[in-house]
């Protein structure tokens, strides 16, 4: 099966031939001159396979550029200043009528590559990409909202080692 990105199947890029399954396989005719067939195959491996691979690589680069253009059409750059009040997109997909934004949170600092440090009213902080944030606009007649407690994603990955390894507890036997 041909890859959409490279326009070649992996077998074509590796071996230079299309693999045949038992349903479409027909036994090939016996070559009259086996040495000539071997020389032709060696020449094919030396010249045609590198050309196929470079064409597949060029197709892959062109496909990635096209995907980047498509992605960039939907992305809009948002810049938040320190002290801005923002809402954060929830991490888990929500049921139909549930809130998809949580907050409000305060932007404490802008980091590199569009990341921001945000904090809730209790001082809990988290690092979030700007794509996951939007400005919070409070209207005059809105009811005051109690902000959610910010749960840091980094906390889940801090220390995954067990508190007391088995060899420190004594004999296992």
Coordinates of N, CA and C in Angstrom, one line a residue:
X1 N 0.8 -1.2 0.0 CA 0.0 0.0 0.0 C 0.9 1.2 0.0
X2 N 0.6 2.2 -0.9 CA 1.4 3.4 -1.0 C 1.2 4.3 0.1
X3 N 2.2 5.0 0.6 CA 2.1 6.0 1.6 C 1.7 7.3 1.0
X4 N 0.8 8.0 1.6 CA 0.2 9.2 1.1 C 1.3 10.3 1.0
X5 N 2.2 10.3 2.0 CA 3.2 11.3 2.1 C 4.3 11.1 1.0
X6 N 4.9 9.9 0.9 CA 6.0 9.7 0.0 C 5.6 9.3 -1.4
X7 N 4.3 8.8 -1.5 CA 3.8 8.3 -2.8 C 4.4 6.9 -3.2
X8 N 5.1 6.3 -2.3 CA 5.7 5.0 -2.5 C 5.4 4.1 -1.3
X9 N 5.3 2.8 -1.5 CA 5.1 1.9 -0.3 C 6.5 1.7 0.3
X10 N 6.5 1.3 1.6 CA 7.8 1.1 2.2 C 8.6 0.0 1.5
X11 N 8.0 -1.0 1.0 CA 8.7 -2.1 0.2 C 9.3 -1.5 -1.0
X12 N 8.6 -0.6 -1.7 CA 9.2 0.0 -2.9 C 10.5 0.8 -2.6
X13 N 10.4 1.5 -1.5 CA 11.6 2.3 -1.1 C 12.8 1.5 -0.6
X14 N 12.4 0.3 0.0 CA 13.5 -0.6 0.5 C 14.0 -1.5 -0.5
X15 N 13.1 -2.2 -1.2 CA 13.6 -3.2 -2.2 C 13.5 -2.8 -3.6
X16 N 12.7 -1.8 -3.9 CA 12.6 -1.3 -5.3 C 11.5 -2.0 -6.1
X17 N 10.7 -2.9 -5.4 CA 9.6 -3.6 -6.1 C 8.4 -3.5 -5.3
X18 N 7.3 -3.7 -5.9 CA 6.0 -3.7 -5.2 C 5.8 -5.1 -4.7
X19 N 5.5 -5.3 -3.4 CA 5.3 -6.6 -2.9 C 3.9 -7.2 -3.4
X20 N 3.9 -8.4 -3.7 CA 2.7 -9.1 -4.2 C 2.2 -10.0 -3.1
X21 N 0.9 -9.9 -2.9 CA 0.2 -10.8 -1.9 C -0.2 -12.1 -2.6
X22 N -0.5 -13.1 -1.9 CA -0.9 -14.4 -2.6 C -2.1 -14.3 -3.5
X23 N -3.0 -13.3 -3.3 CA -4.1 -13.2 -4.2 C -3.8 -12.6 -5.5
X24 N -2.8 -11.8 -5.6 CA -2.4 -11.2 -6.9 C -1.1 -11.7 -7.5
X25 N -0.5 -12.7 -6.9 CA 0.8 -13.1 -7.3 C 0.6 -14.1 -8.4
X26 N 1.4 -13.9 -9.5 CA 1.5 -14.8 -10.6 C 3.0 -15.2 -10.7
X27 N 3.2 -16.5 -10.8 CA 4.6 -16.9 -10.9 C 5.3 -16.3 -12.1
X28 N 6.5 -15.7 -11.9 CA 7.2 -15.0 -13.0 C 7.7 -16.1 -14.0
X29 N 7.9 -15.6 -15.2 CA 8.5 -16.5 -16.2 C 10.0 -16.7 -15.9
X30 N 10.5 -17.9 -16.1 CA 11.9 -18.2 -15.9 C 12.8 -17.3 -16.8
X31 N 13.7 -16.6 -16.3 CA 14.6 -15.8 -17.1 C 15.5 -16.8 -18.0
X32 N 15.7 -16.4 -19.2 CA 16.5 -17.3 -20.1 C 17.9 -17.2 -19.8
X33 N 18.4 -16.0 -19.4 CA 19.8 -15.8 -19.0 C 19.8 -15.3 -17.6
X34 N 20.1 -16.2 -16.6 CA 20.1 -15.8 -15.2 C 21.1 -14.8 -14.8
X35 N 22.3 -14.9 -15.5 CA 23.4 -13.9 -15.2 C 23.0 -12.5 -15.6
X36 N 22.4 -12.4 -16.8 CA 21.9 -11.1 -17.3 C 20.8 -10.5 -16.4
X37 N 19.9 -11.4 -15.9 CA 18.9 -10.9 -14.9 C 19.5 -10.4 -13.6
X38 N 20.5 -11.1 -13.1 CA 21.2 -10.6 -11.9 C 21.9 -9.3 -12.1
X39 N 22.6 -9.1 -13.3 CA 23.2 -7.8 -13.6 C 22.2 -6.7 -13.7
X40 N 21.1 -7.0 -14.3 CA 20.1 -6.0 -14.4 C 19.5 -5.6 -13.1
X41 N 19.3 -6.6 -12.2 CA 18.8 -6.3 -10.9 C 19.8 -5.4 -10.1
X42 N 21.1 -5.8 -10.2 CA 22.2 -5.0 -9.5 C 22.2 -3.6 -10.0
X43 N 22.1 -3.4 -11.3 CA 22.1 -2.1 -11.9 C 20.9 -1.3 -11.4
X44 N 19.7 -2.0 -11.3 CA 18.5 -1.3 -10.8 C 18.7 -0.9 -9.4
X45 N 19.3 -1.7 -8.6 CA 19.5 -1.4 -7.1 C 20.5 -0.2 -7.0
X46 N 21.5 -0.1 -7.9 CA 22.4 1.0 -7.8 C 21.9 2.3 -8.3
X47 N 21.0 2.3 -9.3 CA 20.6 3.5 -9.9 C 19.1 3.9 -9.5
X48 N 18.2 3.0 -9.7 CA 16.8 3.4 -9.6 C 16.3 3.5 -8.1
X49 N 16.8 2.7 -7.2 CA 16.3 2.7 -5.9 C 16.7 4.1 -5.2
X50 N 18.0 4.5 -5.4 CA 18.3 5.9 -4.8 C 17.5 7.0 -5.4
X51 N 17.1 6.9 -6.7 CA 16.2 7.9 -7.3 C 14.9 7.8 -6.7
X52 N 14.3 6.6 -6.4 CA 13.0 6.5 -5.8 C 13.0 7.1 -4.4
X53 N 14.1 6.8 -3.7 CA 14.2 7.3 -2.3 C 14.3 8.8 -2.3
X54 N 15.1 9.4 -3.2 CA 15.2 10.9 -3.2 C 13.8 11.5 -3.6
X55 N 13.1 10.9 -4.5 CA 11.8 11.4 -4.9 C 10.8 11.2 -3.8
X56 N 10.9 10.1 -3.0 CA 10.0 9.9 -1.9 C 10.3 11.0 -0.8
X57 N 11.6 11.3 -0.6 CA 12.0 12.3 0.4 C 11.5 13.7 0.0
X58 N 11.6 14.0 -1.3 CA 11.1 15.3 -1.8 C 9.6 15.3 -1.7
X59 N 8.9 14.2 -2.0 CA 7.4 14.2 -1.8 C 7.0 14.4 -0.3
X60 N 7.8 13.8 0.6 CA 7.6 14.0 2.0 C 7.7 15.4 2.5
X61 N 8.8 16.1 2.0 CA 9.0 17.5 2.4 C 7.9 18.4 1.8
X62 N 7.5 18.1 0.6 CA 6.4 18.9 0.0 C 5.1 18.7 0.8
X63 N 4.8 17.4 1.2 CA 3.6 17.1 1.9 C 3.6 17.8 3.3
X64 N 4.8 17.8 4.0 CA 4.9 18.5 5.3 C 4.7 20.0 5.1
X65 N 5.2 20.6 4.0 CA 5.0 22.1 3.8 C 3.5 22.3 3.6
X66 N 2.8 21.5 2.9 CA 1.4 21.6 2.6 C 0.6 21.5 3.9
X67 N 0.9 20.5 4.8 CA 0.3 20.4 6.1 C 0.5 21.6 7.0
X68 N 1.8 22.2 6.9 CA 2.1 23.3 7.7 C 1.2 24.5 7.2
X69 N 1.1 24.7 5.9 CA 0.2 25.8 5.4 C -1.2 25.6 5.9
X70 N -1.7 24.4 5.9 CA -3.1 24.2 6.3 C -3.2 24.4 7.8
X71 N -2.3 24.0 8.6 CA -2.3 24.3 10.0 C -2.2 25.7 10.3
X72 N -1.3 26.4 9.6 CA -1.1 27.9 9.9 C -2.3 28.7 9.6
X73 N -3.2 28.2 8.7 CA -4.4 29.0 8.4 C -5.3 29.2 9.6
X74 N -5.3 28.1 10.4 CA -6.2 28.2 11.6 C -5.6 28.7 12.8
X75 N -4.3 29.0 12.8 CA -3.6 29.5 14.0 C -3.6 31.0 14.0
X76 N -4.0 31.6 15.1 CA -3.8 33.1 15.2 C -2.9 33.3 16.4
X77 N -2.0 34.3 16.3 CA -1.1 34.6 17.3 C -1.8 35.4 18.4
X78 N -1.6 35.0 19.6 CA -2.2 35.7 20.8 C -1.0 36.0 21.7
X79 N -0.9 37.3 22.1 CA 0.1 37.7 23.0 C -0.6 38.2 24.3
X80 N -0.2 37.7 25.4 CA -0.7 38.1 26.7 C 0.4 38.9 27.5
X81 N 0.0 39.9 28.2 CA 0.9 40.6 29.0 C 0.8 40.1 30.4
X82 N 1.9 40.4 31.2 CA 1.8 40.1 32.6 C 0.7 40.8 33.3
X83 N -0.1 40.1 34.1 CA -1.2 40.7 34.8 C -2.5 40.5 34.0
X84 N -2.5 40.1 32.8 CA -3.7 39.8 32.1 C -4.5 38.7 32.7
X85 N -5.8 38.8 32.7 CA -6.7 37.7 33.2 C -7.1 36.8 32.0
X86 N -6.9 35.5 32.2 CA -7.1 34.6 31.0 C -8.0 33.4 31.5
X87 N -8.5 32.7 30.5 CA -9.2 31.4 30.8 C -8.3 30.4 30.1
X88 N -8.3 29.2 30.7 CA -7.5 28.1 30.2 C -8.5 27.0 29.6
X89 N -8.2 26.5 28.5 CA -8.9 25.4 27.9 C -8.8 24.1 28.7
X90 N -9.9 23.4 29.0 CA -9.8 22.2 29.8 C -9.0 21.1 29.1
X91 N -8.3 20.3 29.8 CA -7.5 19.3 29.2 C -8.3 18.1 28.7
X92 N -9.3 17.7 29.4 CA -10.1 16.5 29.0 C -11.3 17.0 28.1
X93 N -11.6 16.2 27.1 CA -12.8 16.5 26.3 C -14.0 16.5 27.2
X94 N -14.9 17.5 27.1 CA -16.0 17.6 28.0 C -17.3 17.2 27.3
X95 N -18.3 16.8 28.1 CA -19.6 16.5 27.5 C -20.2 17.7 26.9
X96 N -21.3 17.5 26.2 CA -21.8 18.6 25.3 C -22.1 19.9 26.0
X97 N -22.7 19.9 27.2 CA -23.1 21.2 27.9 C -22.1 21.6 29.0
X98 N -21.0 20.9 29.2 CA -20.1 21.3 30.2 C -19.2 22.5 29.8
X99 N -18.6 23.1 30.7 CA -17.7 24.2 30.4 C -16.4 23.7 29.8
X100 N -15.9 24.4 28.7 CA -14.7 24.0 28.1 C -13.5 24.9 28.5
X101 N -13.8 26.0 29.2 CA -12.8 26.9 29.7 C -12.9 27.0 31.2
X102 N -11.7 27.0 31.8 CA -11.7 27.1 33.3 C -10.9 28.3 33.7
X103 N -11.1 28.8 34.8 CA -10.4 30.0 35.3 C -11.3 31.0 36.0
X104 N -11.0 32.2 36.1 CA -9.9 33.0 35.5 C -8.6 32.8 36.2
X105 N -7.5 33.0 35.5 CA -6.2 32.9 36.0 C -5.4 34.2 35.6
X106 N -4.4 34.5 36.3 CA -3.5 35.7 36.0 C -2.3 35.2 35.3
X107 N -1.9 35.9 34.3 CA -0.6 35.7 33.6 C 0.5 36.3 34.4
X108 N 1.4 35.4 34.9 CA 2.6 35.9 35.7 C 3.8 36.3 34.8
X109 N 4.0 35.4 33.8 CA 5.2 35.6 33.0 C 5.0 35.0 31.6
X110 N 5.7 35.6 30.6 CA 5.7 35.0 29.3 C 7.1 34.3 29.1
X111 N 7.0 33.0 28.7 CA 8.3 32.3 28.4 C 8.5 32.2 26.9
X112 N 9.5 31.5 26.5 CA 9.9 31.3 25.1 C 8.8 30.5 24.4
X113 N 8.8 30.6 23.1 CA 7.9 29.8 22.2 C 6.5 29.8 22.5
X114 N 6.0 30.9 23.0 CA 4.5 31.1 23.3 C 4.0 30.4 24.5
X115 N 4.9 30.1 25.5 CA 4.4 29.5 26.7 C 4.2 30.6 27.8
X116 N 3.3 30.3 28.7 CA 3.0 31.3 29.7 C 3.0 30.6 31.1
X117 N 3.4 31.4 32.1 CA 3.2 30.9 33.5 C 1.9 31.6 34.0
X118 N 0.9 30.8 34.4 CA -0.3 31.4 34.9 C -0.5 30.9 36.4
X119 N -1.3 31.7 37.1 CA -1.5 31.4 38.5 C -3.0 31.7 38.9
X120 N -3.5 30.9 39.8 CA -4.8 31.2 40.3 C -4.7 32.1 41.5
X121 N -5.9 32.3 42.2 CA -5.9 33.3 43.3 C -5.2 32.7 44.5
X122 N -5.0 31.4 44.6 CA -4.3 30.8 45.8 C -2.8 30.7 45.6
X123 N -2.3 31.1 44.4 CA -0.9 31.0 44.1 C -0.4 29.8 43.4
X124 N -1.3 28.8 43.1 CA -0.9 27.7 42.3 C -0.5 28.1 40.9
X125 N 0.6 27.6 40.4 CA 1.1 28.0 39.1 C 1.1 26.8 38.2
X126 N 1.1 27.1 36.9 CA 1.2 26.1 35.8 C 1.8 26.8 34.6
X127 N 2.5 26.0 33.8 CA 3.0 26.5 32.5 C 2.1 26.0 31.4
X128 N 1.6 26.9 30.6 CA 0.6 26.6 29.6 C 1.0 27.2 28.3
X129 N 0.7 26.6 27.1 CA 1.0 27.2 25.8 C -0.1 28.2 25.6
X130 N 0.2 29.2 24.9 CA -0.7 30.3 24.5 C -1.9 29.9 23.7
X131 N -1.8 28.7 23.0 CA -2.9 28.2 22.2 C -4.0 27.8 23.1
X132 N -3.7 27.5 24.4 CA -4.7 27.0 25.3 C -5.4 28.1 26.2
X133 N -5.0 29.4 25.9 CA -5.5 30.5 26.7 C -6.3 31.4 25.8
X134 N -7.3 32.1 26.5 CA -8.0 33.3 25.8 C -8.2 34.3 26.9
X135 N -8.3 35.6 26.5 CA -8.6 36.7 27.4 C -9.9 36.5 28.1
X136 N -9.9 36.9 29.3 CA -11.2 36.8 30.1 C -11.7 38.2 30.1
X137 N -13.0 38.4 29.7 CA -13.6 39.7 29.7 C -14.8 39.7 30.6
X138 N -14.7 40.4 31.7 CA -15.8 40.4 32.7 C -16.7 41.6 32.4
X139 N -18.0 41.3 32.2 CA -19.0 42.3 31.9 C -19.5 42.9 33.2
X140 N -20.1 44.1 33.1 CA -20.6 44.8 34.3 C -21.6 44.0 35.1
X141 N -22.5 43.3 34.4 CA -23.6 42.6 35.1 C -23.4 41.1 35.3
X142 N -22.1 40.7 35.1 CA -21.8 39.3 35.3 C -21.8 39.0 36.8
X143 N -22.2 37.8 37.1 CA -22.1 37.3 38.5 C -20.6 37.0 38.8
X144 N -20.1 37.3 39.9 CA -18.7 37.0 40.2 C -18.5 35.5 40.2
X145 N -17.4 35.1 39.6 CA -17.1 33.7 39.4 C -16.0 33.3 40.4
X146 N -16.2 32.1 41.0 CA -15.2 31.6 41.9 C -14.2 30.8 41.0
X147 N -13.0 31.2 41.1 CA -12.0 30.6 40.2 C -11.7 29.2 40.6
X148 N -11.4 28.4 39.6 CA -11.0 27.0 39.9 C -9.6 26.9 40.4
X149 N -9.3 25.9 41.2 CA -7.9 25.6 41.7 C -7.1 25.1 40.5
X150 N -6.0 25.7 40.3 CA -5.1 25.3 39.1 C -4.4 24.1 39.5
X151 N -4.5 23.0 38.7 CA -3.7 21.8 38.8 C -2.6 21.8 37.8
X152 N -1.4 21.7 38.3 CA -0.3 21.8 37.4 C -0.1 20.4 36.7
X153 N 0.2 20.5 35.4 CA 0.4 19.2 34.7 C 1.8 18.7 35.0
X154 N 2.7 19.6 35.4 CA 4.1 19.2 35.7 C 4.1 18.3 37.0
X155 N 3.2 18.5 37.9 CA 3.2 17.8 39.1 C 3.1 16.3 38.9
X156 N 2.4 15.9 37.9 CA 2.2 14.5 37.6 C 3.5 13.8 37.2
X157 N 4.5 14.5 36.7 CA 5.7 13.9 36.2 C 6.9 14.1 37.0
X158 N 6.8 14.8 38.1 CA 7.9 15.2 38.9 C 8.7 14.0 39.4
X159 N 8.1 13.1 40.2 CA 8.9 12.0 40.8 C 8.0 10.8 40.7
X160 N 8.4 9.9 39.8 CA 7.7 8.7 39.5 C 8.3 7.5 40.2
X161 N 9.5 7.7 40.8 CA 10.1 6.6 41.5 C 9.4 6.2 42.8
X162 N 9.4 4.9 43.2 CA 8.7 4.5 44.4 C 9.5 5.1 45.6
X163 N 8.8 5.4 46.7 CA 9.3 6.0 47.9 C 10.4 5.1 48.5
X164 N 10.2 3.9 48.6 CA 11.2 3.0 49.2 C 11.4 1.8 48.3
X165 N 12.5 1.7 47.6 CA 12.8 0.6 46.7 C 12.8 -0.8 47.5
X166 N 12.5 -1.8 46.8 CA 12.4 -3.1 47.4 C 13.7 -3.6 48.1
X167 N 14.9 -3.2 47.6 CA 16.1 -3.6 48.2 C 16.4 -2.9 49.5
X168 N 15.7 -1.8 49.8 CA 16.0 -1.1 51.0 C 15.1 -1.6 52.1
X169 N 14.1 -2.4 51.8 CA 13.1 -2.9 52.8 C 13.6 -4.1 53.5
X170 N 14.7 -4.7 53.0 CA 15.2 -5.9 53.7 C 15.1 -7.1 52.7
X171 N 15.1 -8.3 53.3 CA 15.1 -9.5 52.5 C 13.8 -9.7 51.8
X172 N 13.8 -10.1 50.6 CA 12.6 -10.4 49.8 C 12.2 -11.9 50.0
X173 N 13.2 -12.7 50.3 CA 13.0 -14.2 50.3 C 12.3 -14.6 51.5

